C-alpha positions as MATLAB code, in Angstrom:
seq = 'MAAHRIVVVGGSFAGLTAAYDLKRELGDAADVTVIARGERFVFIPSLIWVIAGWRKPGQIVFDLAPSLERKRIRFMHATVEGFDMEAGKVLTDRGEVGYDHLVIATGPKFDFEAIPGLGPAAGTTLSICSMSHSIDAAKAFLDFTQDPGPVVLGATQSASCFGAEYEMVFNIDRALRQAKIRDRAPVTFVTSEPYLGHFGIGGMGHGEPMVKAFFKMRRLESRVNVAFDHVEPGLIHFTNGEELPFKYAIVIPPFKGVDAVTNTPGLGNERGFIPVDDGYRHVDFPNIYSAGVAVAVAPPEPTPIPTGVPKTGWMSEVMARVAAHNIVADIKGGERKELPFGEISALCIMDAGTQGVILVGDHVFRPRDREWLIPGPWSHWAKLAFEKYYINKMKYGVSRLP';
ca = [
      -0.147    0.007   -0.364;
       1.320    3.481   -1.054;
       2.271    6.040    2.107;
       0.050    8.473    2.668;
       1.116   12.011    1.393;
       1.139   14.723    4.209;
       2.296   18.210    3.559;
       2.416   20.741    5.957;
       3.078   24.650    4.900;
       5.194   26.151    7.573;
       8.252   25.680    9.270;
       7.818   27.268   12.620;
       6.330   26.059   15.882;
       2.938   24.912   14.313;
       4.372   23.636   11.150;
       7.404   21.948   13.331;
       4.983   20.287   15.830;
       2.707   18.769   13.512;
       5.396   17.675   11.346;
       7.025   15.562   14.147;
       4.121   14.494   15.632;
       2.727   12.859   12.379;
       5.619   10.960   11.279;
       6.468    9.732   15.055;
       2.681    8.564   14.797;
       2.487    7.140   11.340;
       6.039    6.170   10.258;
       6.332    4.358    7.184;
       2.666    4.659    6.554;
       3.051    8.073    6.028;
       5.215   10.448    3.603;
       5.440   13.925    5.228;
       6.999   16.940    3.616;
       7.211   20.170    5.059;
       7.286   23.224    2.777;
       8.431   26.772    4.003;
       9.750   29.804    2.446;
      12.603   29.977    4.644;
      15.699   27.475    4.948;
      15.852   28.554    8.974;
      13.755   27.905   12.124;
      13.504   31.528   14.000;
      12.761   31.681   17.697;
      10.217   34.758   17.220;
      10.287   35.275   20.804;
      13.830   36.173   21.340;
      13.714   39.071   18.478;
      13.035   41.588   21.054;
      16.612   40.654   22.015;
      18.358   41.355   18.903;
      17.181   44.999   18.912;
      19.673   45.620   21.932;
      22.233   43.305   20.702;
      21.516   40.733   23.619;
      20.826   38.327   20.904;
      23.015   37.959   17.375;
      20.473   36.195   14.826;
      22.479   32.952   14.459;
      21.956   31.956   18.381;
      18.478   31.663   17.753;
      17.998   29.923   14.548;
      18.461   26.434   12.975;
      18.408   24.888    9.809;
      15.326   23.022    8.880;
      16.463   20.554    6.501;
      19.020   18.466    8.670;
      16.369   18.473   11.488;
      13.988   17.232    9.434;
      15.913   14.929    7.307;
      16.853   13.451   10.888;
      13.257   12.152   11.045;
      12.439   10.989    7.741;
      10.538   14.308    6.927;
      11.330   15.901    3.587;
      12.056   19.473    3.638;
      11.256   21.757    0.529;
      12.540   25.169    0.847;
       9.875   26.782   -1.537;
       7.104   29.739   -1.925;
       3.538   28.647   -1.912;
       1.797   30.546   -4.515;
      -1.723   28.623   -3.997;
      -3.832   25.352   -3.310;
      -5.777   23.266   -5.534;
      -8.162   21.345   -3.008;
      -9.869   19.357   -5.610;
      -6.614   18.122   -6.978;
      -5.000   17.873   -4.206;
      -2.004   19.871   -4.653;
       0.240   22.741   -3.494;
       1.288   25.364   -5.709;
       4.627   26.611   -5.275;
       7.182   28.535   -7.413;
       9.312   25.373   -7.106;
       6.171   22.801   -8.894;
       3.432   21.188   -7.526;
       3.518   19.017   -4.637;
       0.147   16.097   -4.106;
      -1.328   15.706   -0.778;
      -3.854   13.126    0.882;
      -4.105   15.645    3.699;
      -2.710   19.184    4.434;
      -2.014   21.299    7.134;
      -2.035   24.876    6.749;
       0.748   26.302    9.516;
       1.775   29.280    7.666;
       1.611   32.140    9.898;
       0.252   35.626    9.032;
       0.928   37.850    6.214;
       2.109   41.691    7.860;
      -0.517   43.852    6.191;
       1.466   47.171    6.454;
      -0.405   48.242    3.385;
      -3.415   48.398    5.406;
      -2.029   51.660    6.945;
      -0.827   54.583    4.388;
       2.876   55.075    5.109;
       3.546   52.740    7.945;
       6.114   49.910    8.036;
      10.021   49.582    7.062;
       8.853   49.774    3.241;
       7.590   53.248    3.723;
      10.904   54.180    5.707;
       9.098   55.371    8.607;
       8.166   52.779   11.180;
      10.281   49.451   12.182;
       8.856   46.210   12.961;
      10.182   43.285   14.967;
       7.657   40.821   13.335;
      10.574   39.081   11.490;
      14.499   38.150   11.750;
      15.380   40.782    8.794;
      12.893   43.490   10.098;
      14.604   43.027   13.780;
      17.852   43.244   12.220;
      16.901   46.627   10.275;
      15.219   47.583   13.901;
      18.795   47.290   15.440;
      20.930   48.830   13.300;
      18.331   51.990   13.262;
      18.718   51.747   16.963;
      22.494   52.271   17.136;
      21.975   55.212   14.998;
      19.184   56.339   17.270;
      21.381   56.512   20.272;
      23.916   58.860   18.691;
      21.111   61.036   18.466;
      17.991   60.278   20.465;
      14.331   61.614   20.604;
      10.729   60.794   21.188;
      10.342   56.677   20.743;
       6.788   55.196   19.848;
       6.102   51.297   20.375;
       2.988   49.315   19.979;
       0.900   47.928   17.625;
      -1.795   49.120   15.374;
      -5.596   48.144   15.180;
      -6.104   44.272   13.902;
      -2.939   43.415   15.388;
      -2.688   40.251   17.512;
       0.559   39.995   18.753;
       0.257   41.767   22.202;
       2.596   39.874   24.640;
       5.223   41.037   21.755;
       4.100   44.461   22.105;
       4.495   44.544   25.748;
       7.861   42.715   25.791;
       9.234   45.391   23.373;
       8.264   48.148   25.182;
      10.089   47.056   28.386;
      12.822   45.772   26.835;
      13.347   49.122   24.531;
      13.228   51.108   27.740;
      15.664   48.903   29.711;
      18.178   49.465   26.378;
      17.654   52.976   26.450;
      18.628   53.423   30.124;
      21.626   51.058   29.525;
      22.648   53.652   26.695;
      22.208   55.984   29.485;
      19.613   58.151   26.846;
      16.246   57.359   28.638;
      15.973   61.023   29.847;
      16.238   62.189   25.974;
      14.010   59.514   24.696;
      10.528   59.531   26.196;
       8.472   56.363   25.589;
       5.303   56.190   24.330;
       3.097   52.946   23.952;
       0.068   53.250   21.469;
      -2.657   50.203   21.147;
      -6.014   49.069   20.203;
      -7.079   47.684   23.124;
      -9.381   49.261   25.329;
      -6.953   49.482   28.244;
      -3.855   48.210   29.181;
      -3.656   44.582   30.059;
      -6.412   43.705   28.066;
      -3.824   41.247   25.549;
      -6.404   40.727   23.043;
      -8.363   38.241   25.367;
     -10.289   40.521   27.493;
      -7.655   40.626   30.284;
      -6.632   38.439   32.780;
      -6.669   38.296   36.794;
      -5.394   42.033   37.824;
      -3.157   42.381   34.772;
      -4.426   46.103   34.168;
      -2.973   47.551   37.513;
       0.100   45.367   37.542;
       0.939   46.688   33.637;
       0.137   50.254   35.101;
       2.281   50.008   37.980;
       5.000   48.891   35.330;
       4.570   51.929   33.286;
       4.110   54.348   36.293;
       7.932   52.595   37.297;
       9.490   53.071   34.221;
       7.808   56.489   33.220;
       6.602   55.018   30.052;
       3.357   57.141   28.734;
       0.265   55.118   26.713;
      -2.631   55.844   24.285;
      -4.921   52.895   24.434;
      -7.831   52.413   22.190;
      -6.298   54.460   19.632;
      -6.190   53.097   15.555;
      -4.054   54.319   13.031;
      -5.007   56.719    9.834;
      -1.999   56.974    8.403;
       1.880   57.725    9.000;
       4.680   60.206    7.755;
       8.083   60.990    8.580;
       8.749   61.465   12.219;
       4.568   61.535   12.254;
       1.915   59.178   13.449;
      -1.898   60.171   12.725;
      -4.591   58.623   14.540;
      -8.490   58.309   13.344;
      -9.504   60.357   16.337;
      -7.629   63.310   15.080;
      -4.627   63.181   17.429;
      -0.949   63.364   16.167;
       2.191   61.828   17.966;
       5.725   62.471   16.633;
       8.415   59.857   16.864;
      12.371   59.765   15.994;
      12.139   55.964   16.356;
       9.254   53.825   16.160;
       8.468   49.734   16.441;
       4.670   49.294   15.282;
       3.485   45.702   14.659;
       0.724   45.970   11.887;
      -2.620   44.464   11.220;
      -2.081   40.546   10.350;
      -3.788   38.834    7.465;
      -3.411   35.301    6.063;
      -0.774   34.887    3.640;
      -1.089   35.176   -0.449;
      -1.473   31.850   -1.090;
      -4.590   31.171    1.022;
      -6.034   35.021   -0.082;
      -5.257   33.666   -3.407;
      -6.955   30.474   -3.382;
     -11.074   30.920   -3.593;
     -13.157   29.209   -0.654;
     -10.037   28.493    1.634;
      -9.811   31.454    3.877;
     -12.038   33.977    5.079;
     -12.421   37.810    4.566;
      -8.871   38.309    5.971;
      -7.380   35.155    4.667;
      -7.410   33.130    7.834;
      -8.504   29.252    7.987;
     -11.648   28.625    9.073;
     -11.587   25.390   11.451;
     -13.889   23.427   13.329;
     -12.584   22.538   17.020;
     -10.325   19.483   15.782;
      -8.892   22.136   13.365;
      -9.932   20.500   10.589;
     -11.298   23.122    7.791;
     -15.313   23.275    7.839;
     -15.360   22.405    4.208;
     -12.334   20.625    3.520;
     -12.244   17.404    5.405;
      -8.358   16.394    4.506;
      -7.329   19.807    5.448;
      -6.373   21.072    8.789;
      -4.500   24.314   10.159;
      -2.817   25.393   13.385;
      -0.871   28.415   14.790;
      -1.337   31.748   13.533;
      -3.296   31.186   10.244;
      -6.180   29.648   12.188;
      -9.307   32.226   11.880;
     -10.140   33.143   15.658;
     -12.999   35.285   16.912;
     -12.227   38.036   19.487;
     -13.928   37.024   22.642;
     -15.741   40.331   23.283;
     -16.354   43.063   20.648;
     -13.839   46.146   21.547;
     -14.487   49.858   20.322;
     -11.202   49.277   17.991;
     -11.007   46.038   16.177;
      -8.494   43.992   18.097;
      -6.474   40.564   17.348;
      -6.747   37.689   19.500;
      -2.931   36.632   20.374;
      -2.195   33.117   18.965;
       1.220   32.390   20.670;
       4.014   29.543   20.323;
       2.181   27.874   22.949;
      -1.194   28.059   21.738;
       0.046   27.167   18.119;
       1.660   23.888   19.274;
      -1.093   22.616   21.366;
      -3.163   23.490   17.787;
      -0.656   21.317   15.828;
      -0.811   18.670   18.389;
      -4.644   18.400   17.981;
      -4.583   18.579   14.260;
      -1.800   15.854   14.002;
      -3.788   13.746   16.455;
      -6.735   13.795   14.027;
      -5.309   13.351   11.252;
      -3.799    9.984   12.460;
      -7.279    9.256   13.582;
      -8.570   10.084    9.718;
      -5.846    7.246    8.826;
      -5.545    4.351   11.403;
      -8.676    5.279   13.121;
      -9.591    6.016   16.770;
     -10.970    8.782   18.644;
     -10.620   12.284   17.530;
      -9.721   15.030   19.465;
     -11.310   18.444   20.034;
     -10.133   21.425   21.672;
     -11.976   24.885   21.271;
      -9.400   27.646   21.005;
     -11.195   29.437   23.902;
     -10.408   26.361   26.158;
      -6.698   26.433   25.295;
      -4.472   27.120   28.459;
      -3.306   30.093   28.500;
       0.752   30.193   29.176;
       2.849   32.860   28.479;
       5.995   34.464   29.798;
       6.217   38.372   29.383;
      10.007   39.542   29.735;
      10.624   43.062   30.781;
      14.035   43.225   30.539;
      15.397   41.728   34.319;
      12.122   41.724   35.308;
       8.544   40.149   33.846;
       5.550   38.095   34.543;
       4.344   34.704   34.198;
       0.512   34.554   32.879;
      -1.001   31.057   33.787;
      -4.600   30.311   33.403;
      -6.837   27.413   32.861;
      -8.595   29.119   29.523;
      -7.294   31.054   27.046;
     -10.979   32.898   26.952;
     -13.044   33.535   30.071;
     -14.911   32.157   32.253;
     -11.735   30.598   33.983;
     -11.294   28.895   37.166;
      -7.768   29.847   37.710;
      -5.862   32.399   36.402;
      -2.127   33.889   37.863;
       0.183   36.516   37.268;
       3.525   35.994   38.984;
       6.069   38.994   38.669;
       9.449   39.056   39.087;
      13.001   38.612   38.003;
      12.301   34.655   37.820;
      10.276   35.383   34.592;
      13.209   36.731   32.883;
      15.393   33.681   33.905;
      12.607   31.567   32.990;
      12.500   32.986   29.323;
      16.320   32.596   28.935;
      15.863   28.765   29.882;
      12.819   28.378   27.529;
      14.760   29.754   24.495;
      17.334   27.297   24.728;
      15.059   24.230   25.955;
      12.622   25.159   22.922;
      15.265   25.546   20.016;
      16.765   22.050   21.284;
      13.214   20.466   21.137;
      12.369   21.403   17.882;
      15.918   21.277   16.142;
      16.327   17.588   17.321;
      12.747   16.682   16.650;
      11.353   15.735   20.126;
       8.240   17.312   19.755;
       6.808   14.595   22.619;
       8.331   16.824   25.112;
       6.216   19.677   27.128;
];
């Protein structure tokens, strides 16, 4: 009997977890292929440390091909351009790849174009969304330290990476202090969240007063519940008519689905994210699954300014595990799993320089029976340890570890 063809699109948290789990459970019964546009895995949570020079790019990456091939998983370095669901094919710039089951774990497209004048390409604001963006932001930061001025950090409407934006503001604040220019570099945090500590999930525990206390202690200004209208060099314009000058700015843009999904009618929703059931199977195509940021998730509550839902590395891995389990059940039989996104446990380490907060909850969305926010220096140590642990876990394919 021919081996079952499984294609995983994406080589980050969700994609690697799904691929390793599928090959481990199915063995020779499945040919697993990972297609990714990048040749390396990047530990995205550490990109904030690249900006200040606390991490070199080579310290937080590894090559995908040898890691996957060690587990007898084929790696294809290619850009996916679309999908033919009827024929069961992934369309790439290096040819077509057939599949019996497909896992879409692409992550998002960074929609800088949604805000006129926003982003590195426009020459205005910087970004930490990718390795290349962070390297450029690091170079700009070195220049900025020689001639400081107002700093703006945060995220636009429809962004969904709130843990990163808070880590960014605290770590840049630390870097400015180390450079001894903090007094000449006032910092303003901007966000679509209705209040500090909303995190895109409706808040958690005493998050709001805790974040406000951090901001007061660090002398950080904030503008919440704001939407970007357009950006010009040195000046952000909000939809409420307010303006905010800057000399150095890192802004997380809106997220949307990747072009390969938006170019394929019927595959994604209006924003290009994949609609799935509680088993992370596509609602219309039973042999297509999705995990990670590519999944469509509705906010738990409406907010005055559109605010996306964060899909962290932890959440991405959990979704990928459920998707992989259900593909194995499709092929070998057995009980399927269902885990609604809002019922995934919340687990996040928010680094704040030498301090931080560990966030733990039994559910991402309320109601929750248990939720804790644990501040202290151990949060910083925990993230340092987790970085090393997770990079090696993925490098050597031991996805069964927690």
